[in-house]
Amino acid sequence: MDEELERDEKVFLLGEEVAQYDGAYKVSRGLWKKYGDKRIIDTPISEMGFAGIAVGAAMAGLRPICEFMTFNFSMQAIDQVINSAAKTYYMSGGCQSVPIVFRGPNGASAGVAAQHSQCFAAWYGHCPGLKVVSPWNSEDAKGLIKSAIRDNNPVVVLENELMYGVPFEFPEAAQSKDFLIPIGKAKIERQGTHVTVVAHSRPVGHCLEAAAVLSKEGIECEVINMRTIRPMDIETIEASVIKTNHLVTVEGGWPQFGIGAEICARIMEGPAFNYLDAPAVRVTGADVPMPYAKILEDNSIPQVKDIIFAIKKTLNI
C-alpha cells in the first residue's frame, strides 16, 4: 500500500482506526505519519457510510482502498459493494469504471466466535462485476494488493487475520516496486503425481503440511494455491487433475455452495472429469456458526489431520 500511495496520488486509504492507531492489525503502520489526513482517513464505525464514500470517490476518479476491520462487518456495506461498485461498469455500458479495493481480514481468527469468523470467498466470488483475491503468503499479499489497487474495477482482497504475523521467505523479485501477481492465475506450490489438492488463504499452509507428512508414506500431493477466487483459474486445476487423476479441495468456509463445490462442478463439466479415478472430496469448515470454545472451534476448522484423511479417502488407502 505504501508503494502504491507513493506511486499514485489518487490512491488513498480509509477505514476504522487505519490512521492514528496504525490499523487494528497494524497493517497501515506509519502511513498516516507519512501521508497525512487527506490520504489516510479514520472513519466512524459505519461501514455502509464509508464504503459509500469510497465508491463515490472511485466513480469521481480517485482510487480508494476501503478497509473493513473484519469482512464479517462488510455485510453492513454489502449494498455499496455489490449494487454500487460491482454492477456500475456493466450498467453504464462500460462508461463508468469503479477502481476500488475492499480489503481486510476474512475467515476464522482465534477465539472471536461466530460474528468474526466467517469466510466470504464464496459470497463475493458469486457476484459478477467483482474480482476476488485471497492471498496466502507474503508474496501473494504484496503482488495481489498491488494488482488490485492498479485495477480499474472493484477488487475484494480477502486477507487472513491469523497470517498477518506469520513470516515467509520473500523472494528478491517480490521486493521490486513493480512486482505484480496477475489476478486470475493460480500457483502450484508443490509438484505431485498422486492427488491434486486445491486451497486458498491459510489452508494452503495446512495442505503443504499434509503433503509433507504423506510424502513420507510415498504419496505425492500436488498443492495448488488458488490466489484468485474470481476469475477462477480452472485451467491450472484441470491440468493438474488430468495428471494426478484425483482431487481434494480445502477451504475454511461452509460446505454448501462453497468454493470447493464450484471447483468440483467445473471439473465435472470439463475435460478433466474423464480422468478422475475417484470422486472429488471436499474439506470445509463445519456447517455451523463458529463456536467460541477453543476445542469446538478447532473441530469446526479444517486441520491437517482432516486433509490427510480426505486424501487417503480419495486414494482409497
Short mmCIF file of C-alpha atoms in Angstrom, two decimals:
data_model
loop_
_atom_site.label_atom_id
_atom_site.label_comp_id
_atom_site.label_asym_id
_atom_site.label_seq_id
_atom_site.Cartn_x
_atom_site.Cartn_y
_atom_site.Cartn_z
CA MET A 1 0.00 0.00 0.00
CA ASP A 2 2.88 2.36 0.82
CA GLU A 3 4.42 1.83 -2.62
CA GLU A 4 1.11 2.42 -4.40
CA LEU A 5 0.27 5.51 -2.29
CA GLU A 6 3.70 6.87 -3.23
CA ARG A 7 3.31 5.95 -6.90
CA ASP A 8 -0.17 7.43 -7.46
CA GLU A 9 -1.57 10.41 -5.57
CA LYS A 10 -5.13 9.29 -6.43
CA VAL A 11 -4.75 6.31 -4.09
CA PHE A 12 -5.98 6.78 -0.53
CA LEU A 13 -6.88 4.54 2.40
CA LEU A 14 -9.94 4.84 4.63
CA GLY A 15 -11.46 2.72 7.38
CA GLU A 16 -11.75 2.30 11.12
CA GLU A 17 -8.52 3.07 13.02
CA VAL A 18 -6.35 2.95 9.89
CA ALA A 19 -4.67 6.31 10.57
CA GLN A 20 -3.63 7.46 14.07
CA TYR A 21 -3.87 3.97 15.58
CA ASP A 22 -1.80 2.49 12.69
CA GLY A 23 -4.58 -0.01 11.85
CA ALA A 24 -6.35 -2.52 14.06
CA TYR A 25 -3.78 -5.16 12.94
CA LYS A 26 -1.01 -2.60 12.28
CA VAL A 27 -1.28 -3.19 8.53
CA SER A 28 -1.21 0.57 7.88
CA ARG A 29 1.55 1.31 10.40
CA GLY A 30 3.34 4.58 9.61
CA LEU A 31 1.18 5.56 6.65
CA TRP A 32 -0.71 8.36 8.41
CA LYS A 33 2.52 9.99 9.58
CA LYS A 34 3.90 9.77 6.04
CA TYR A 35 0.85 10.82 4.01
CA GLY A 36 -1.35 12.77 6.43
CA ASP A 37 -5.10 13.19 6.95
CA LYS A 38 -6.07 13.57 3.28
CA ARG A 39 -4.64 10.23 2.18
CA ILE A 40 -5.09 8.07 5.32
CA ILE A 41 -8.55 8.64 6.76
CA ASP A 42 -10.03 7.39 10.04
CA THR A 43 -13.75 6.79 9.72
CA PRO A 44 -16.61 6.34 12.19
CA ILE A 45 -17.89 2.81 12.83
CA SER A 46 -20.25 2.98 9.86
CA GLU A 47 -19.34 0.50 7.14
CA MET A 48 -22.17 1.45 4.81
CA GLY A 49 -21.23 5.12 5.18
CA PHE A 50 -17.52 4.94 4.50
CA ALA A 51 -17.89 2.22 1.82
CA GLY A 52 -20.37 4.52 0.07
CA ILE A 53 -17.97 7.46 0.31
CA ALA A 54 -15.21 5.26 -1.15
CA VAL A 55 -17.38 4.06 -4.06
CA GLY A 56 -18.37 7.66 -4.86
CA ALA A 57 -14.72 8.72 -4.74
CA ALA A 58 -13.82 5.89 -7.15
CA MET A 59 -16.57 6.99 -9.55
CA ALA A 60 -15.15 10.52 -9.39
CA GLY A 61 -11.67 9.38 -10.42
CA LEU A 62 -9.84 8.51 -7.20
CA ARG A 63 -8.54 5.03 -6.29
CA PRO A 64 -9.71 4.25 -2.74
CA ILE A 65 -8.62 1.35 -0.57
CA CYS A 66 -11.56 0.65 1.75
CA GLU A 67 -10.59 -1.41 4.80
CA PHE A 68 -13.13 -3.44 6.74
CA MET A 69 -11.86 -4.30 10.22
CA THR A 70 -13.32 -7.74 9.52
CA PHE A 71 -15.16 -8.87 6.42
CA ASN A 72 -17.97 -10.08 8.67
CA PHE A 73 -18.89 -6.41 9.02
CA SER A 74 -18.75 -5.81 5.28
CA MET A 75 -22.30 -7.15 5.49
CA GLN A 76 -23.22 -3.66 6.70
CA ALA A 77 -21.93 -2.34 3.37
CA ILE A 78 -22.99 -5.15 1.03
CA ASP A 79 -25.34 -2.84 -0.88
CA GLN A 80 -22.43 -0.50 -1.67
CA VAL A 81 -20.06 -3.35 -2.60
CA ILE A 82 -22.49 -5.21 -4.88
CA ASN A 83 -25.15 -2.76 -6.11
CA SER A 84 -22.99 0.36 -6.28
CA ALA A 85 -19.47 -0.92 -7.05
CA ALA A 86 -19.76 -4.31 -8.79
CA LYS A 87 -22.63 -3.55 -11.18
CA THR A 88 -21.87 0.00 -12.30
CA TYR A 89 -19.35 -0.69 -15.09
CA TYR A 90 -21.80 -3.11 -16.76
CA MET A 91 -24.90 -0.99 -16.17
CA SER A 92 -23.19 2.12 -17.54
CA GLY A 93 -22.32 0.30 -20.76
CA GLY A 94 -18.61 0.46 -19.94
CA CYS A 95 -18.64 4.25 -19.41
CA GLN A 96 -18.17 4.35 -15.61
CA SER A 97 -15.45 2.26 -14.02
CA VAL A 98 -15.14 1.93 -10.24
CA PRO A 99 -11.44 1.45 -9.35
CA ILE A 100 -11.79 0.47 -5.70
CA VAL A 101 -10.23 -2.11 -3.37
CA PHE A 102 -12.18 -3.59 -0.47
CA ARG A 103 -9.74 -5.28 1.89
CA GLY A 104 -9.41 -6.62 5.42
CA PRO A 105 -9.27 -9.88 7.38
CA ASN A 106 -11.54 -12.71 6.26
CA GLY A 107 -12.35 -16.13 7.71
CA ALA A 108 -11.87 -17.53 11.18
CA SER A 109 -9.49 -15.91 13.64
CA ALA A 110 -8.98 -17.40 17.12
CA GLY A 111 -11.47 -17.15 19.97
CA VAL A 112 -13.70 -14.49 18.46
CA ALA A 113 -16.86 -16.59 17.92
CA ALA A 114 -19.42 -16.56 15.12
CA GLN A 115 -19.70 -12.86 14.27
CA HIS A 116 -15.99 -12.52 13.49
CA SER A 117 -15.18 -15.90 11.94
CA GLN A 118 -16.88 -16.28 8.56
CA CYS A 119 -15.21 -16.80 5.19
CA PHE A 120 -16.80 -14.65 2.48
CA ALA A 121 -14.88 -16.04 -0.50
CA ALA A 122 -17.97 -17.83 -1.82
CA TRP A 123 -20.25 -14.82 -1.17
CA TYR A 124 -18.15 -12.35 -3.11
CA GLY A 125 -16.97 -14.93 -5.64
CA HIS A 126 -20.65 -15.38 -6.55
CA CYS A 127 -21.06 -11.82 -7.86
CA PRO A 128 -20.29 -10.73 -11.45
CA GLY A 129 -18.51 -7.39 -11.60
CA LEU A 130 -16.15 -8.16 -8.73
CA LYS A 131 -12.68 -9.63 -8.80
CA VAL A 132 -11.84 -11.56 -5.63
CA VAL A 133 -8.35 -12.48 -4.45
CA SER A 134 -7.29 -14.47 -1.40
CA PRO A 135 -3.54 -14.35 -0.60
CA TRP A 136 -1.74 -16.99 1.45
CA ASN A 137 1.87 -15.86 1.93
CA SER A 138 3.78 -12.56 1.85
CA GLU A 139 4.50 -12.77 -1.87
CA ASP A 140 0.77 -13.30 -2.62
CA ALA A 141 -0.22 -10.46 -0.31
CA LYS A 142 2.09 -7.93 -1.93
CA GLY A 143 1.64 -8.91 -5.56
CA LEU A 144 -2.13 -9.21 -5.35
CA ILE A 145 -2.80 -5.99 -3.40
CA LYS A 146 -0.69 -4.01 -5.89
CA SER A 147 -2.55 -5.54 -8.83
CA ALA A 148 -5.85 -4.85 -7.06
CA ILE A 149 -5.02 -1.17 -6.47
CA ARG A 150 -4.00 -0.71 -10.11
CA ASP A 151 -7.09 -2.50 -11.46
CA ASN A 152 -9.81 -0.27 -12.92
CA ASN A 153 -12.62 -2.36 -11.46
CA PRO A 154 -13.68 -3.36 -7.92
CA VAL A 155 -11.41 -5.93 -6.27
CA VAL A 156 -12.15 -7.67 -2.97
CA VAL A 157 -8.92 -8.64 -1.17
CA LEU A 158 -9.62 -11.31 1.44
CA GLU A 159 -6.69 -11.28 3.85
CA ASN A 160 -6.40 -13.58 6.87
CA GLU A 161 -6.03 -12.26 10.41
CA LEU A 162 -4.01 -15.26 11.57
CA MET A 163 -1.49 -14.79 8.72
CA TYR A 164 -0.57 -11.17 9.47
CA GLY A 165 2.20 -12.13 11.89
CA VAL A 166 3.49 -15.23 10.07
CA PRO A 167 6.95 -14.77 8.47
CA PHE A 168 7.69 -16.16 5.00
CA GLU A 169 10.65 -16.32 2.65
CA PHE A 170 10.38 -13.23 0.47
CA PRO A 171 11.95 -13.71 -2.99
CA GLU A 172 14.11 -10.94 -4.38
CA ALA A 173 11.77 -10.41 -7.34
CA ALA A 174 8.89 -9.66 -4.96
CA GLN A 175 10.86 -6.83 -3.36
CA SER A 176 10.66 -4.77 -6.54
CA LYS A 177 8.24 -1.84 -6.55
CA ASP A 178 6.92 -3.13 -9.87
CA PHE A 179 6.19 -6.67 -8.59
CA LEU A 180 2.66 -7.70 -9.55
CA ILE A 181 0.82 -11.02 -9.41
CA PRO A 182 -1.76 -11.25 -12.19
CA ILE A 183 -5.33 -11.57 -10.95
CA GLY A 184 -6.85 -14.82 -12.16
CA LYS A 185 -3.75 -17.04 -12.02
CA ALA A 186 -3.20 -19.85 -9.52
CA LYS A 187 0.21 -21.11 -8.40
CA ILE A 188 1.37 -24.69 -7.98
CA GLU A 189 3.14 -24.57 -4.60
CA ARG A 190 4.23 -28.22 -4.66
CA GLN A 191 4.50 -30.61 -7.59
CA GLY A 192 2.98 -34.06 -7.17
CA THR A 193 1.67 -37.05 -9.09
CA HIS A 194 -0.94 -38.83 -6.95
CA VAL A 195 -3.56 -36.24 -5.96
CA THR A 196 -4.40 -32.59 -6.67
CA VAL A 197 -5.09 -30.54 -3.53
CA VAL A 198 -6.59 -27.07 -4.10
CA ALA A 199 -6.87 -24.40 -1.40
CA HIS A 200 -6.76 -20.65 -0.80
CA SER A 201 -5.64 -18.44 2.08
CA ARG A 202 -4.44 -20.04 5.33
CA PRO A 203 -5.45 -23.64 4.43
CA VAL A 204 -2.73 -23.64 1.73
CA GLY A 205 -0.22 -23.94 4.56
CA HIS A 206 -2.18 -26.83 6.09
CA CYS A 207 -2.19 -28.58 2.70
CA LEU A 208 1.58 -28.25 2.39
CA GLU A 209 1.98 -29.69 5.91
CA ALA A 210 -0.28 -32.60 4.99
CA ALA A 211 1.68 -33.14 1.76
CA ALA A 212 4.96 -33.26 3.70
CA VAL A 213 3.55 -35.92 6.04
CA LEU A 214 2.11 -38.02 3.19
CA SER A 215 5.33 -37.76 1.19
CA LYS A 216 6.99 -39.91 3.85
CA GLU A 217 4.37 -42.58 3.07
CA GLY A 218 5.08 -42.39 -0.66
CA ILE A 219 2.06 -40.22 -1.54
CA GLU A 220 2.98 -37.15 -3.60
CA CYS A 221 0.40 -34.34 -3.46
CA GLU A 222 0.24 -31.51 -5.98
CA VAL A 223 -0.77 -28.44 -3.94
CA ILE A 224 -2.40 -25.54 -5.80
CA ASN A 225 -2.67 -22.11 -4.18
CA MET A 226 -5.70 -20.53 -5.90
CA ARG A 227 -4.66 -16.93 -5.15
CA THR A 228 -7.74 -15.69 -7.06
CA ILE A 229 -11.31 -16.78 -6.34
CA ARG A 230 -12.89 -14.82 -9.18
CA PRO A 231 -11.98 -15.17 -12.02
CA MET A 232 -11.06 -18.74 -11.07
CA ASP A 233 -8.03 -20.33 -12.77
CA ILE A 234 -9.80 -23.58 -13.59
CA GLU A 235 -7.28 -24.41 -16.35
CA THR A 236 -4.44 -24.93 -13.85
CA ILE A 237 -6.66 -27.16 -11.71
CA GLU A 238 -7.85 -29.15 -14.74
CA ALA A 239 -4.31 -29.72 -15.98
CA SER A 240 -3.30 -30.98 -12.55
CA VAL A 241 -6.31 -33.32 -12.23
CA ILE A 242 -5.56 -34.76 -15.69
CA LYS A 243 -2.06 -35.54 -14.36
CA THR A 244 -2.97 -36.91 -10.89
CA ASN A 245 -6.47 -38.37 -11.51
CA HIS A 246 -7.64 -37.32 -8.02
CA LEU A 247 -8.96 -34.08 -6.48
CA VAL A 248 -9.32 -32.76 -2.93
CA THR A 249 -10.44 -29.19 -2.22
CA VAL A 250 -9.77 -27.45 1.10
CA GLU A 251 -11.36 -24.25 2.46
CA GLY A 252 -12.24 -22.63 5.76
CA GLY A 253 -15.73 -21.66 4.64
CA TRP A 254 -19.01 -23.53 4.96
CA PRO A 255 -19.64 -26.52 2.65
CA GLN A 256 -22.93 -25.55 1.00
CA PHE A 257 -22.45 -23.55 -2.25
CA GLY A 258 -18.76 -23.13 -1.36
CA ILE A 259 -15.52 -22.71 -3.32
CA GLY A 260 -14.91 -26.47 -3.28
CA ALA A 261 -18.43 -27.08 -4.60
CA GLU A 262 -17.75 -24.73 -7.51
CA ILE A 263 -14.40 -26.38 -8.32
CA CYS A 264 -15.99 -29.84 -8.25
CA ALA A 265 -18.80 -28.71 -10.57
CA ARG A 266 -16.34 -27.13 -13.03
CA ILE A 267 -14.21 -30.28 -13.08
CA MET A 268 -17.31 -32.45 -13.64
CA GLU A 269 -18.43 -30.25 -16.54
CA GLY A 270 -15.00 -30.01 -18.17
CA PRO A 271 -12.38 -32.17 -19.87
CA ALA A 272 -10.75 -33.33 -16.62
CA PHE A 273 -13.81 -35.30 -15.45
CA ASN A 274 -12.95 -38.38 -17.53
CA TYR A 275 -9.51 -38.52 -15.91
CA LEU A 276 -10.84 -38.83 -12.35
CA ASP A 277 -10.24 -42.26 -10.83
CA ALA A 278 -12.36 -41.48 -7.75
CA PRO A 279 -14.94 -38.92 -6.63
CA ALA A 280 -13.57 -35.50 -5.70
CA VAL A 281 -13.58 -34.83 -1.95
CA ARG A 282 -14.21 -31.50 -0.20
CA VAL A 283 -12.66 -30.49 3.13
CA THR A 284 -14.53 -27.49 4.57
CA GLY A 285 -15.43 -25.70 7.75
CA ALA A 286 -18.24 -27.25 9.78
CA ASP A 287 -21.77 -26.29 8.74
CA VAL A 288 -22.39 -24.30 11.94
CA PRO A 289 -21.87 -20.73 13.17
CA MET A 290 -18.38 -20.65 14.67
CA PRO A 291 -18.38 -21.77 18.34
CA TYR A 292 -16.46 -19.74 20.91
CA ALA A 293 -14.93 -22.64 22.90
CA LYS A 294 -11.46 -23.48 21.59
CA ILE A 295 -11.97 -27.25 21.34
CA LEU A 296 -15.18 -26.72 19.35
CA GLU A 297 -13.52 -24.07 17.21
CA ASP A 298 -10.66 -26.46 16.36
CA ASN A 299 -13.21 -29.05 15.30
CA SER A 300 -15.02 -26.52 13.10
CA ILE A 301 -11.99 -25.56 11.00
CA PRO A 302 -10.11 -27.95 8.67
CA GLN A 303 -6.98 -29.30 10.37
CA VAL A 304 -4.01 -31.08 8.82
CA LYS A 305 -5.37 -34.44 10.01
CA ASP A 306 -8.67 -33.78 8.19
CA ILE A 307 -6.81 -33.08 4.94
CA ILE A 308 -4.72 -36.25 5.31
CA PHE A 309 -7.90 -38.27 5.97
CA ALA A 310 -9.59 -36.84 2.85
CA ILE A 311 -6.57 -37.51 0.63
CA LYS A 312 -6.36 -41.13 1.82
CA LYS A 313 -10.10 -41.49 1.30
CA THR A 314 -9.98 -40.36 -2.33
CA LEU A 315 -6.92 -42.57 -2.94
CA ASN A 316 -8.72 -45.49 -1.26
CA ILE A 317 -5.88 -46.06 1.19
#
